[in-house]
Amino acid sequence: IEGVFHTDDPNISPSKVELIWQDRAGVITTLDYNQTDKIVSFIASGQKGNAILAAKNDDDKIIWSWHMWFTDKPVVQLYENERGNNRNRAHR
């Protein structure tokens, strides 16, 4: 997965991105930051779990963070409307 770090704010100028925490080993397997293009990229293993990624400045202070959630693939479920006999579709 890849994303561009959008900012023109000179106070938010990351020099690196780090994996701060994950609730199980291997949820995020690779993390990279291209400082020239301001692109953060990572590889997720496909495991369910959580991870926190942080952009840091030259002083090693966190200036931005992302909490990543990896859950079940969304599925379509049918449920019955309690006010009638209509059946509706909802994603969970």
C-alpha atoms as one frame of an Amber mdcrd trajectory, in Angstrom:
protein
   0.000   0.000   0.000   1.314   3.405  -0.843   0.272   6.916   0.115   1.514
  10.422  -0.408   2.231  12.557   2.638   0.258  15.699   1.745   1.508  18.863
   3.421   3.004  22.184   2.576   3.407  23.037   6.263   7.137  23.515   6.969
   6.545  22.362  10.574   5.492  18.941   9.296   8.535  17.831   7.370   9.201
  14.145   8.039  12.683  12.782   7.715  11.644   9.167   8.326   8.698   6.900
   9.059   8.773   4.129  11.658   6.641   1.255  12.807   5.901   2.167  16.433
   3.727  -0.751  17.485   1.799  -3.741  16.180  -0.370  -6.093  18.191   1.216
  -9.162  16.620   4.529  -9.661  14.915   4.472  -9.462  11.143   1.272  -7.465
  10.553   3.434  -4.879   8.740   6.419  -6.546   7.087   8.038  -3.651   5.207
   7.875   0.116   5.707   9.537   2.762   3.560   9.471   6.540   3.182  10.643
   8.308   0.036  11.537  11.768   1.325  11.905  13.267  -2.160   8.436  12.228
  -3.322   6.899  12.264   0.197   5.514   8.761  -0.290   4.981   6.303   2.551
   4.713   2.671   1.493   4.305  -0.541   3.439   3.491  -4.189   2.966   0.806
  -5.740   5.138   0.960  -9.487   5.627  -2.786 -10.092   5.415  -3.041 -10.972
   9.094  -5.748  -9.365  11.197  -4.344  -6.814  13.601  -3.397  -3.224  14.362
  -0.290  -1.192  13.773   0.815   2.351  14.475   3.075   4.102  11.975   4.696
   7.435  12.765   6.394  10.135  10.727   9.325  11.659  12.603  11.345  14.835
  12.116  15.133  15.244  12.281  14.923  15.472  16.097  13.249  12.020  16.194
   9.957  13.543  17.391   6.662  12.155  16.108   4.958  14.765  13.952   2.226
  12.586  12.410   0.867   9.101  13.051  -1.481   6.558  11.531  -3.359   3.805
  13.335  -3.813   1.018  10.805  -6.585  -1.564  11.302  -6.546  -4.824   9.361
  -9.846  -6.658   9.747 -12.017  -9.214   8.030 -12.844  -8.615   4.412 -16.245
  -6.842   4.313 -19.105  -9.145   3.429 -22.705  -8.523   2.430 -25.193  -9.502
   5.110 -28.958  -9.687   4.964 -31.017  -8.501   7.887 -34.737  -8.041   8.498
 -36.207  -4.624   9.109 -38.121  -4.780  12.407 -40.868  -2.486  11.030 -41.869
  -4.719   8.185 -41.004  -7.609   5.975 -38.425  -5.752   3.879 -35.037  -7.288
   3.594 -32.099  -4.920   3.325 -28.443  -5.309   2.476 -25.754  -3.895   4.686
 -22.009  -4.130   4.751 -20.293  -4.810   8.023
